[in-house]
Tab-separated table of C-alpha atoms in Angstrom:
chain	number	residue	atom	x	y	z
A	1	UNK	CA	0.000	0.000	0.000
A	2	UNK	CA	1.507	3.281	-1.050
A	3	UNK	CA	1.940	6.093	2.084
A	4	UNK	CA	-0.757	7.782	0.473
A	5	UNK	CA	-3.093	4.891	1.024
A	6	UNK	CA	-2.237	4.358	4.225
A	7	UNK	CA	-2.622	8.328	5.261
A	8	UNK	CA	-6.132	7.797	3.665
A	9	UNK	CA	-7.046	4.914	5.441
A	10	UNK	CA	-6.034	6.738	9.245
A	11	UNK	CA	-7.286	10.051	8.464
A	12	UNK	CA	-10.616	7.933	7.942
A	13	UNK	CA	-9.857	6.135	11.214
A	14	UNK	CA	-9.979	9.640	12.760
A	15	UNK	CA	-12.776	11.000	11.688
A	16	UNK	CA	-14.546	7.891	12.787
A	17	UNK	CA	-13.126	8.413	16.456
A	18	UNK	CA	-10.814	5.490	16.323
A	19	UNK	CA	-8.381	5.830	18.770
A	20	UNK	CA	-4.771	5.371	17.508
A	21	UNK	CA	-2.845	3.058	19.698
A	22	UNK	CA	1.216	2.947	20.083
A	23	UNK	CA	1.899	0.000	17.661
A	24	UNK	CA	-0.609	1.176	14.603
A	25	UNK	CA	0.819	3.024	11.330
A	26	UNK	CA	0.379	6.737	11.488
A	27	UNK	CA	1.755	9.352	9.444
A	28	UNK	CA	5.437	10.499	10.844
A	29	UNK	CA	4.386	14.094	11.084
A	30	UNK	CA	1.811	12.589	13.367
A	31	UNK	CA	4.101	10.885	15.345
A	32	UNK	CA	6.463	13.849	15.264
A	33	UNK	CA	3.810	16.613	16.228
A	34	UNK	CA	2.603	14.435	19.132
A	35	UNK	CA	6.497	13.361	20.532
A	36	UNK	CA	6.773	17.511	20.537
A	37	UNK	CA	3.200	18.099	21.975
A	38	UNK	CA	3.449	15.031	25.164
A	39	UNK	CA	7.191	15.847	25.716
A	40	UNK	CA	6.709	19.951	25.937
A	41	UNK	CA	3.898	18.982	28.442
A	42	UNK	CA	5.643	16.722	30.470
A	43	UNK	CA	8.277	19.416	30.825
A	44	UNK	CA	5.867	21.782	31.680
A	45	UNK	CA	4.943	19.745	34.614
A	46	UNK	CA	8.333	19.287	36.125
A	47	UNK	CA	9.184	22.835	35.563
A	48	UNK	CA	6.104	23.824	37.113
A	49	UNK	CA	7.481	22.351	40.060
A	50	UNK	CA	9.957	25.276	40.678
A	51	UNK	CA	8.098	28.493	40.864
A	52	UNK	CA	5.476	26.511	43.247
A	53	UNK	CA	8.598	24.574	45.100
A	54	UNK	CA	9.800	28.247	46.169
A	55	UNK	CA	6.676	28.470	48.845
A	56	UNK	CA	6.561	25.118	50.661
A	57	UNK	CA	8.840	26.101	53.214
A	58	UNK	CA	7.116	28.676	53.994
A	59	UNK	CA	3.832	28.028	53.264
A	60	UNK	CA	1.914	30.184	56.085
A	61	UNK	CA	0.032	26.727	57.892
A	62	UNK	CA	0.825	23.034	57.800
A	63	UNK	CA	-2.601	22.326	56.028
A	64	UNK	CA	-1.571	24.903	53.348
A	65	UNK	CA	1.662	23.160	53.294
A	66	UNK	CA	0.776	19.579	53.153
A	67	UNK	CA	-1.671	20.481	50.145
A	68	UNK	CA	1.156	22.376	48.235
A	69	UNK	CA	3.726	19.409	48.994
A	70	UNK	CA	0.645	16.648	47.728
A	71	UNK	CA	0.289	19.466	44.310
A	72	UNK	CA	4.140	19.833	43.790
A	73	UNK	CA	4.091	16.012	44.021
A	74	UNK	CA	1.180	15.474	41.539
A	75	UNK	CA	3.157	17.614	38.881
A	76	UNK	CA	6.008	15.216	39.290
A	77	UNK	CA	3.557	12.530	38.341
A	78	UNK	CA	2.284	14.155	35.693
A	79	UNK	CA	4.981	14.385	34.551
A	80	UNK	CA	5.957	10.830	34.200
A	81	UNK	CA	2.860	9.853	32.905
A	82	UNK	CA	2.922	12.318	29.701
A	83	UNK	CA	6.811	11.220	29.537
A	84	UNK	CA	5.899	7.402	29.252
A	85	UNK	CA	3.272	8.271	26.460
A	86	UNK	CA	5.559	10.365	24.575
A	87	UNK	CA	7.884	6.770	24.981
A	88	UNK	CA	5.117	4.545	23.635
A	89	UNK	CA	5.850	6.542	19.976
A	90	UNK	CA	9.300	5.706	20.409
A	91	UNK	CA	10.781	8.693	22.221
A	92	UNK	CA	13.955	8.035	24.334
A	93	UNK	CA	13.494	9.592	27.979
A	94	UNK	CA	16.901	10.421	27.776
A	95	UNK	CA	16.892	12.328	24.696
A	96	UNK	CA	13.256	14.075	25.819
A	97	UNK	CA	15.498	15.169	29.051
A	98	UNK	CA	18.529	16.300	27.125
A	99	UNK	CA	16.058	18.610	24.697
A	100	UNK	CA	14.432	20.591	28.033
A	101	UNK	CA	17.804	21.036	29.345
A	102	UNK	CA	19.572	22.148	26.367
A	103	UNK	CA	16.562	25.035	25.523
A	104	UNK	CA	16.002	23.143	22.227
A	105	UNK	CA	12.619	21.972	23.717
A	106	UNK	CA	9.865	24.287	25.080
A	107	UNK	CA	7.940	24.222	27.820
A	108	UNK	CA	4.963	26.755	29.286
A	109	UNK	CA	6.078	30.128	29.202
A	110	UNK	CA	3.623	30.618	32.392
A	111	UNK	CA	6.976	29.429	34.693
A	112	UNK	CA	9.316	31.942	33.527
A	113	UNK	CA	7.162	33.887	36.215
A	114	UNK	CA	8.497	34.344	39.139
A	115	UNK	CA	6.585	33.809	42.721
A	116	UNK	CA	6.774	36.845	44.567
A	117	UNK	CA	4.061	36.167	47.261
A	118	UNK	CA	1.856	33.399	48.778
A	119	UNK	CA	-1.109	34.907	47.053
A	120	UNK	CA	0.469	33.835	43.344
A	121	UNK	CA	0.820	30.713	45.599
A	122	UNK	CA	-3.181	30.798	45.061
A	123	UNK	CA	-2.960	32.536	41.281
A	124	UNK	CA	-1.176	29.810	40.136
A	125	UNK	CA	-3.464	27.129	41.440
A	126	UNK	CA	-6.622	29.245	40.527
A	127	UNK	CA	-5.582	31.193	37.074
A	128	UNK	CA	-2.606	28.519	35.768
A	129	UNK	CA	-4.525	25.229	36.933
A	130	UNK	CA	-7.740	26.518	35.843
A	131	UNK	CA	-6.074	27.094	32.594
A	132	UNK	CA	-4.475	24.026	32.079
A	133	UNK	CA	-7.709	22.106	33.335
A	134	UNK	CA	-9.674	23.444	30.029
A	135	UNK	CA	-6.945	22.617	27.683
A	136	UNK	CA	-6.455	19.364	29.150
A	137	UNK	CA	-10.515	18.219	29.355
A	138	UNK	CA	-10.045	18.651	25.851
A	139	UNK	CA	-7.308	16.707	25.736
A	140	UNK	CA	-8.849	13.592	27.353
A	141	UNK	CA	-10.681	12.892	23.586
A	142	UNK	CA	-7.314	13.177	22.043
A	143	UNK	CA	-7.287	10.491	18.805
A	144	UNK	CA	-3.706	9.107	20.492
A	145	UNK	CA	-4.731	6.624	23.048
A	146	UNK	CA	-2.018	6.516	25.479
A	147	UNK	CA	-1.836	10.464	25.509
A	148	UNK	CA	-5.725	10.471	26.175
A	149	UNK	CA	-5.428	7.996	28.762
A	150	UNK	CA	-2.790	9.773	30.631
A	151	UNK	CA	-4.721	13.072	30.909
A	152	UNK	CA	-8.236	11.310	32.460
A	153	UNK	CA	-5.490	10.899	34.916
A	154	UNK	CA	-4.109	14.374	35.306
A	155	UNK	CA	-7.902	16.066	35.288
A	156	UNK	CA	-8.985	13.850	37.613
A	157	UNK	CA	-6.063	15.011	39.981
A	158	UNK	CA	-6.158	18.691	38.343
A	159	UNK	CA	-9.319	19.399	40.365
A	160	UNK	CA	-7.813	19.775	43.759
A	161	UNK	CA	-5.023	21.697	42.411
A	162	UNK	CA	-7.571	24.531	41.164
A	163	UNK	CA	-10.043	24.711	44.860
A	164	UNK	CA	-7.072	24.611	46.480
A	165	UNK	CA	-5.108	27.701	45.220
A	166	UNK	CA	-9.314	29.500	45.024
A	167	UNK	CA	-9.376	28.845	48.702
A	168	UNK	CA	-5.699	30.568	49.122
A	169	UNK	CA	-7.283	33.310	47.266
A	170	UNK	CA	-10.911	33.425	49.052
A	171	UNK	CA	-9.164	33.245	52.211
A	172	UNK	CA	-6.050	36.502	51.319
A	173	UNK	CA	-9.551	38.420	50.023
A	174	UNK	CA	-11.482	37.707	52.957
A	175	UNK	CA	-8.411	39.013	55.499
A	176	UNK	CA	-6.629	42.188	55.882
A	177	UNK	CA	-6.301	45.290	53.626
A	178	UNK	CA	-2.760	43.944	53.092
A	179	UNK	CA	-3.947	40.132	52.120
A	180	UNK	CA	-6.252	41.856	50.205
A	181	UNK	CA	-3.738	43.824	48.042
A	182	UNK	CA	-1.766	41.501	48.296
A	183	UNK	CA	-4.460	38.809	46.303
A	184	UNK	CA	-4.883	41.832	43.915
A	185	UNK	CA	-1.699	42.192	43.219
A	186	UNK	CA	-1.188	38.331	42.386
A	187	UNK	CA	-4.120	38.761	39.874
A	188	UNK	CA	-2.537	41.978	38.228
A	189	UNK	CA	0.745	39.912	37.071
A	190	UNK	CA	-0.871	36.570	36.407
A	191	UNK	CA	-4.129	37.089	34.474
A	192	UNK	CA	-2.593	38.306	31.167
A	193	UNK	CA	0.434	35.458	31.100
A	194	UNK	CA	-2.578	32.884	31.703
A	195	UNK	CA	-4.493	34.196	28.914
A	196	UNK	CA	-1.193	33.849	27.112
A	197	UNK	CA	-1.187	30.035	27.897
A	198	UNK	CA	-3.229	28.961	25.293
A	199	UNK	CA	-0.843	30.185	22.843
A	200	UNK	CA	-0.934	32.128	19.877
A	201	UNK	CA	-4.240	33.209	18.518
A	202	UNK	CA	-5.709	31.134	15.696
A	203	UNK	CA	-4.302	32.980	12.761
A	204	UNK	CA	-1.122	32.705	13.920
A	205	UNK	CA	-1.005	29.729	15.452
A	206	UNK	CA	0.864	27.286	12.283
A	207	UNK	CA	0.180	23.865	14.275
A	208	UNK	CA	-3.772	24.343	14.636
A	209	UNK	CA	-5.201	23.436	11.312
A	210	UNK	CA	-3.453	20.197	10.890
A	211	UNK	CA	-4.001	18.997	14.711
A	212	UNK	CA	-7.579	20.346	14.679
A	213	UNK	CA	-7.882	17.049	11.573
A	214	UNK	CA	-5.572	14.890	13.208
A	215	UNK	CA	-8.054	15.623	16.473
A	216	UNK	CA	-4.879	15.623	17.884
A	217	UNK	CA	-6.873	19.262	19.193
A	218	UNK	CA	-10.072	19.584	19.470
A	219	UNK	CA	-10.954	23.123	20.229
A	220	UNK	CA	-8.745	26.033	18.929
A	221	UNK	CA	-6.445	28.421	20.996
A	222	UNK	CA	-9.223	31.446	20.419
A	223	UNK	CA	-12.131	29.167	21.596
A	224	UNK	CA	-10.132	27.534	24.593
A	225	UNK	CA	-9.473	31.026	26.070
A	226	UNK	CA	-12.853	32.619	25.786
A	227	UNK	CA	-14.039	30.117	27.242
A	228	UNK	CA	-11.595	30.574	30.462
A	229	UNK	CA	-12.118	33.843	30.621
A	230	UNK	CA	-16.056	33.363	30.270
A	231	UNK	CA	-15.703	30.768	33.405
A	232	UNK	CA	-13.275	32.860	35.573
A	233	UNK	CA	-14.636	36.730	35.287
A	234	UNK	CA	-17.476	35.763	37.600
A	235	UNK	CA	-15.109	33.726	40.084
A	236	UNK	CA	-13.079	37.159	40.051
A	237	UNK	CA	-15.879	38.797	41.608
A	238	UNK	CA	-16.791	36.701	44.069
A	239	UNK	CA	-13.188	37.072	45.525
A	240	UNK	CA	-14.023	41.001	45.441
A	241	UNK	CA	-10.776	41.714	42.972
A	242	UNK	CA	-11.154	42.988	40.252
A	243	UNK	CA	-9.142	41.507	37.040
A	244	UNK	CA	-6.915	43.742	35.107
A	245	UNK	CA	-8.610	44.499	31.941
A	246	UNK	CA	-10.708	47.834	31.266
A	247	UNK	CA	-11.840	46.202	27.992
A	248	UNK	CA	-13.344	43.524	29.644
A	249	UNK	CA	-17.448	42.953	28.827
A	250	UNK	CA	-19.819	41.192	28.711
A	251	UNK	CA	-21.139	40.889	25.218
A	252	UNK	CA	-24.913	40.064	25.031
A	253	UNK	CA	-24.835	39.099	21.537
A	254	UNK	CA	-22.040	37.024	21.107
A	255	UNK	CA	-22.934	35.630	24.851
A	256	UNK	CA	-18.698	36.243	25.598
A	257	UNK	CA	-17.429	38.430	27.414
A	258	UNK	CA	-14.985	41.111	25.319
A	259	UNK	CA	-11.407	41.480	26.195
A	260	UNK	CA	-8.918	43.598	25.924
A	261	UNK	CA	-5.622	43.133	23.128
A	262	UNK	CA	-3.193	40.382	24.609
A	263	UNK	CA	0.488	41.664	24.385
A	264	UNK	CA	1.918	39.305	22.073
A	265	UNK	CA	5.187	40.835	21.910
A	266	UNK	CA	5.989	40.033	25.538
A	267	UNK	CA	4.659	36.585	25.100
A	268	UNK	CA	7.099	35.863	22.233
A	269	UNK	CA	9.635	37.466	24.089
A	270	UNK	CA	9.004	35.095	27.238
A	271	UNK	CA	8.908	31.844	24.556
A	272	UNK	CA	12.474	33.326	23.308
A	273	UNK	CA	14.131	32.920	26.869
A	274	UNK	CA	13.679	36.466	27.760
A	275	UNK	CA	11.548	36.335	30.238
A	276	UNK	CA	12.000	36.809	34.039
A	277	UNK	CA	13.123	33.570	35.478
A	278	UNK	CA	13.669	31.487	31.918
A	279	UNK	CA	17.457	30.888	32.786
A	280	UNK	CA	16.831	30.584	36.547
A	281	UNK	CA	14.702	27.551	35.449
A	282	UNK	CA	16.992	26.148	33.095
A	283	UNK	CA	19.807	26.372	35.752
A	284	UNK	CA	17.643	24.455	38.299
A	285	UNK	CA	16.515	22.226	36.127
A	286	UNK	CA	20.278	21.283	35.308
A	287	UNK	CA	21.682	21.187	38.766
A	288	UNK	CA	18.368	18.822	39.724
A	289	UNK	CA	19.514	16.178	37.098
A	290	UNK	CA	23.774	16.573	37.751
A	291	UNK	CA	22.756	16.135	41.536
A	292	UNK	CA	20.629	13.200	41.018
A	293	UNK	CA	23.356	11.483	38.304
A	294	UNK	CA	25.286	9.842	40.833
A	295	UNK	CA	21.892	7.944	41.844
A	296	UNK	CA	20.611	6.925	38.528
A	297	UNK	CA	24.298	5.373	38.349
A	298	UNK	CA	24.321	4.108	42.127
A	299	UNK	CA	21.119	2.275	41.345
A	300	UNK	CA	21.697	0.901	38.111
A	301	UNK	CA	25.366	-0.587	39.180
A	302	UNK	CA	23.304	-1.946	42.562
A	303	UNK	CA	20.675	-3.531	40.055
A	304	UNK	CA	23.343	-5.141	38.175
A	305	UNK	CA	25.424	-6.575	40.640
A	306	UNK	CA	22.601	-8.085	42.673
A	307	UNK	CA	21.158	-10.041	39.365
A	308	UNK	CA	24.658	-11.346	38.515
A	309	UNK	CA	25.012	-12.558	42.363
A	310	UNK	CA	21.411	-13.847	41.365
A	311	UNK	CA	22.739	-15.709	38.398
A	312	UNK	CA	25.575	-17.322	40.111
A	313	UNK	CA	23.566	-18.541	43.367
A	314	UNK	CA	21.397	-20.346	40.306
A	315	UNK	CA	24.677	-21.751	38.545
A	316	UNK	CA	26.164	-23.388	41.834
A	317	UNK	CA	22.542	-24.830	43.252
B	1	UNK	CA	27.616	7.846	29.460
B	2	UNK	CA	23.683	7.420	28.378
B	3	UNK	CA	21.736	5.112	30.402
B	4	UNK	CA	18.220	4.798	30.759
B	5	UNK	CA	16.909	2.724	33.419
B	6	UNK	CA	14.902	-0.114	31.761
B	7	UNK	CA	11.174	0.746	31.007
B	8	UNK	CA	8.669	-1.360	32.972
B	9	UNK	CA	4.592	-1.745	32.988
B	10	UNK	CA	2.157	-1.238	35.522
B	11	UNK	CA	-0.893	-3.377	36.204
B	12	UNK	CA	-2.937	-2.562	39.355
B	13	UNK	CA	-5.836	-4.408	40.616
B	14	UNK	CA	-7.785	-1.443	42.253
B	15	UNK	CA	-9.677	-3.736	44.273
B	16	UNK	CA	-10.130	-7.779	44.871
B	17	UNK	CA	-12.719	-9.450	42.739
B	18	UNK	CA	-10.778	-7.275	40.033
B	19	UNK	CA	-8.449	-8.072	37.484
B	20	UNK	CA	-4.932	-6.291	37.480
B	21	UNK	CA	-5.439	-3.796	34.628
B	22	UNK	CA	-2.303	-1.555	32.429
B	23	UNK	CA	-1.964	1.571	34.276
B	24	UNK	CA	0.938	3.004	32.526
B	25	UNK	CA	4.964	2.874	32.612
B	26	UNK	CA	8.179	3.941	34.276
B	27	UNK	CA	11.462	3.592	34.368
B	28	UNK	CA	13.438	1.925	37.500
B	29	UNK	CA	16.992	0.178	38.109
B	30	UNK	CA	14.893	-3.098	39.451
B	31	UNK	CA	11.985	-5.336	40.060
B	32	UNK	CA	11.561	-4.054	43.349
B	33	UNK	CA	12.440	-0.126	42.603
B	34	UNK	CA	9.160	-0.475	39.783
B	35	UNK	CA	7.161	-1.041	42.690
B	36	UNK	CA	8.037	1.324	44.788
B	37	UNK	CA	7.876	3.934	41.720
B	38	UNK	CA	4.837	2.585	40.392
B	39	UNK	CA	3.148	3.216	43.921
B	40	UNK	CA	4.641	6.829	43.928
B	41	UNK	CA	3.060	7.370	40.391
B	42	UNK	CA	0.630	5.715	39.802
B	43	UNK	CA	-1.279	4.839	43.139
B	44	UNK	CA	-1.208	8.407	45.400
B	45	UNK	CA	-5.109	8.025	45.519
B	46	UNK	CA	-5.676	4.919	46.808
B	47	UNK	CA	-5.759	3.779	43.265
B	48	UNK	CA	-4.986	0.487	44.016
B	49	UNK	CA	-4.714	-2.945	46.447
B	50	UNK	CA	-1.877	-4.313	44.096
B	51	UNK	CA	0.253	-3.859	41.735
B	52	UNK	CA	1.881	-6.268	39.135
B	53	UNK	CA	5.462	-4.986	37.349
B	54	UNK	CA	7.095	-6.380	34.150
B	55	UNK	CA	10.017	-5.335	32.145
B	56	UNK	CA	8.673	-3.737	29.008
B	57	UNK	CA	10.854	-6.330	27.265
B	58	UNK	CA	9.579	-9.046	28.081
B	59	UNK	CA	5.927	-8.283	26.583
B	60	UNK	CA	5.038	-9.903	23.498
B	61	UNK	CA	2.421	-8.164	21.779
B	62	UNK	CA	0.642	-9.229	18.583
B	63	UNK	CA	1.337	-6.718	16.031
B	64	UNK	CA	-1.465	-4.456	14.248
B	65	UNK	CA	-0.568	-5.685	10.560
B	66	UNK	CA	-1.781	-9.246	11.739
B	67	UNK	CA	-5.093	-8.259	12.752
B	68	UNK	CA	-6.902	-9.948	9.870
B	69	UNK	CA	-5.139	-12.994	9.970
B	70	UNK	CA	-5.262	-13.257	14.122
B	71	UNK	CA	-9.128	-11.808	14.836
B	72	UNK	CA	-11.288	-12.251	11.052
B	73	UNK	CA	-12.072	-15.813	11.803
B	74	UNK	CA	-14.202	-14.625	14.245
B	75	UNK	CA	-16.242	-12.278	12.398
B	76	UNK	CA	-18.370	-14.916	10.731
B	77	UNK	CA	-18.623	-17.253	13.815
B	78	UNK	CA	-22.115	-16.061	14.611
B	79	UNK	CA	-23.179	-19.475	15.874
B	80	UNK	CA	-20.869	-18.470	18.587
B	81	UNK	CA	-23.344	-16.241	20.238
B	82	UNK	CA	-26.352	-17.213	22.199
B	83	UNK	CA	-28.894	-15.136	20.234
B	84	UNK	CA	-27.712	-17.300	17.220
B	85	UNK	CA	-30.298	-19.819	18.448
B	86	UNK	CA	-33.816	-19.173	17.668
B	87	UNK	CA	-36.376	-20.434	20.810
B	88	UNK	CA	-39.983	-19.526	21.510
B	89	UNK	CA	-41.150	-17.024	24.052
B	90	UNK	CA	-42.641	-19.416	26.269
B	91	UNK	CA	-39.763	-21.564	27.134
B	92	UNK	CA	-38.540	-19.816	30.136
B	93	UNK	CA	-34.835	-19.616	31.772
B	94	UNK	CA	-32.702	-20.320	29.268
């Protein structure tokens, strides 16, 4: 069967909701697009350990610290689940590793933020989560099966990650004029980097079109973040803050609400490596995996040694 | 000096009277490392009562191109299936 064929046959497949499973023939842009899409999400989890890691010692109570330790923890996992689907399409974890350390892979410019304050503590959890959460319910009806599977996992476990940085935030709005501000002031820096999150807006975006057939995507940037911003605006209020935009509106026809320009210059800038903490992360990031080399090689000699004493016991009995 | 750590699969049985089902993978030195990893990763909710591990390796799968041969002789095996049969109403539990 000629590649054309065979493109025919799983683009049919597709649009017939078939899910595509590690072994089956795809197309190796396919294959390619979804090793860059898994791995640049995995590394967005285990980055996004950092700017949250900053807080847990000194989280301001041991409940608030116990649920940022069980978050921080959850990312980790995360992690390793979107890393073992990216390994089912033949992706080396040690080559996936190499590319996020090196710069030539991306991850979410969200963590080139830095965390100032226990209220972004509660931003992130509230703004970041919540806007991960919509991209990844979409992603649960991905067409790649072991991608899919791994994100029923991470919005099931998403959830908690969301109340609990809302309750950081009903809790800072709720206190003093200064955890007031301070709440306020975690809203002013990270509303317009979430709304940044789901990437470039639909005519610029070059990846949409193709993964929007592939249903490799199922909703576009554009719809993905009106929809956020639809959900959150009235979750603003309740807290009492008010979110930074003076275009923001409801719009009774279109049933959205209006918003104001997103500064896409800043945002390309951040993707580039310029933003605040993009090196700081890197650096981190690099010093984790040097530190921990003398375990992966620890464990590996231990492994070794203890089935070749294995071995031998077996040879002598 | 590149290394991985070999890859190995996780079945968990989430409770007894169920089977152990495919949960995932991970990577660990040993047999006894994959569980401890695989109860980090993949069982922080109280996910599961058990948990089976097995070197990637050492799976055998059937591949995709041999569908037709391995699962078509099925397909026309209708006599296979209970409502194959054709019995009146009145002839109860059965």
């Amino acid at each position: 069967m000629s590649t054309h064929d065979l493109e025919q046959i799983f683009q049919e497949r597709i649009d017939a909701e078939i899910k595509i499973e590690a072994k089956e023939w795809m197309p190796d842009a396919y294959r390619k697009t979804l090793i860059r899409q898994i791995s640049q999400h995995a590394h967005s989890e285990i980055v996004g350990m950092l700017p949250e890691g900053n807080w847990i010692t000194r989280a301001p109570s041991l409940r608030r610290k116990v649920a940022l330790l069980a978050k921080v923890q959850d990312e980790a996992g995360h992690g390793l689940y979107l890393y073992s689907a990216a390994e089912t399409l033949g992706a080396e974890r040690d080559d996936l590793i190499e590319q996020l350390l090196t710069g030539k892979a991306k991850y979410s410019s969200i963590f080139n933020y830095p965390t100032v304050s226990w209220a972004d503590i509660g931003a992130i959890g509230w703004l970041v989560d919540g806007a991960a959460i919509m991209n990844q319910v979409m992603l649960t009806r991905t067409s790649y099966g072991p991608y899919a599977r791994a994100m029923v996992r991470i919005c099931k476990e998403e959830s908690f990650h969301q109340r609990q940085g809302y309750e950081i935030m009903l809790a800072l709005s709720n206190g003093t004029e200064a955890q007031k501000n301070m709440a306020q002031d975690a809203l002013n820096r990270w509303w317009w980097p979430s709304l940044m999150m789901f990437g470039p807006s639909d005519k610029e975006s070059s990846h949409t079109e193709q993964s929007m057939r592939w249903k490799i995507k199922r909703k576009s940037n554009d719809e993905l973040r009106q929809q956020f911003i639809n959900q959150t605006v009235g979750q603003a209020d309740f807290l009492g803050l008010t979110i930074p935009d003076p275009d923001l509106k409801w719009n009774e026809a279109t049933g959205n609400y209006d918003f104001g320009a997103i500064d896409w210059e800043e945002f390309w800038n951040v993707v580039k490596g310029n933003g605040p903490c993009n090196k700081e992360r890197i650096r981190a990031s690099i010093k984790a995996h040097e530190d921990g080399a003398w375990v992966r090689e620890a464990a590996l000699a231990h492994a070794e040694k203890r089935s070749a004493r294995a071995a031998q016991k077996t040879q002598v009995a | 000096m590149k290394k991985n750590w070999p890859l190995w699969e996780v079945f968990i049985r989430s409770k007894n009277g169920l089977s152990h089902k495919h949960v995932g993978s991970l990577h660990a030195a040993d047999a006894e490392m994959a569980i401890e990893n695989a109860r980090d990763v993949y069982t922080r909710r109280n996910e599961g009562i058990s948990i089976w591990v097995v070197e990637s390796d050492h799976i055998t799968a059937s591949s995709p191109n041999q569908n037709d041969a391995l699962f078509d002789p099925a397909n026309d095996k209708v006599y296979r299936h209970p409502t194959f049969y054709n019995l009146p109403d009145e002839v109860k539990y059965i």
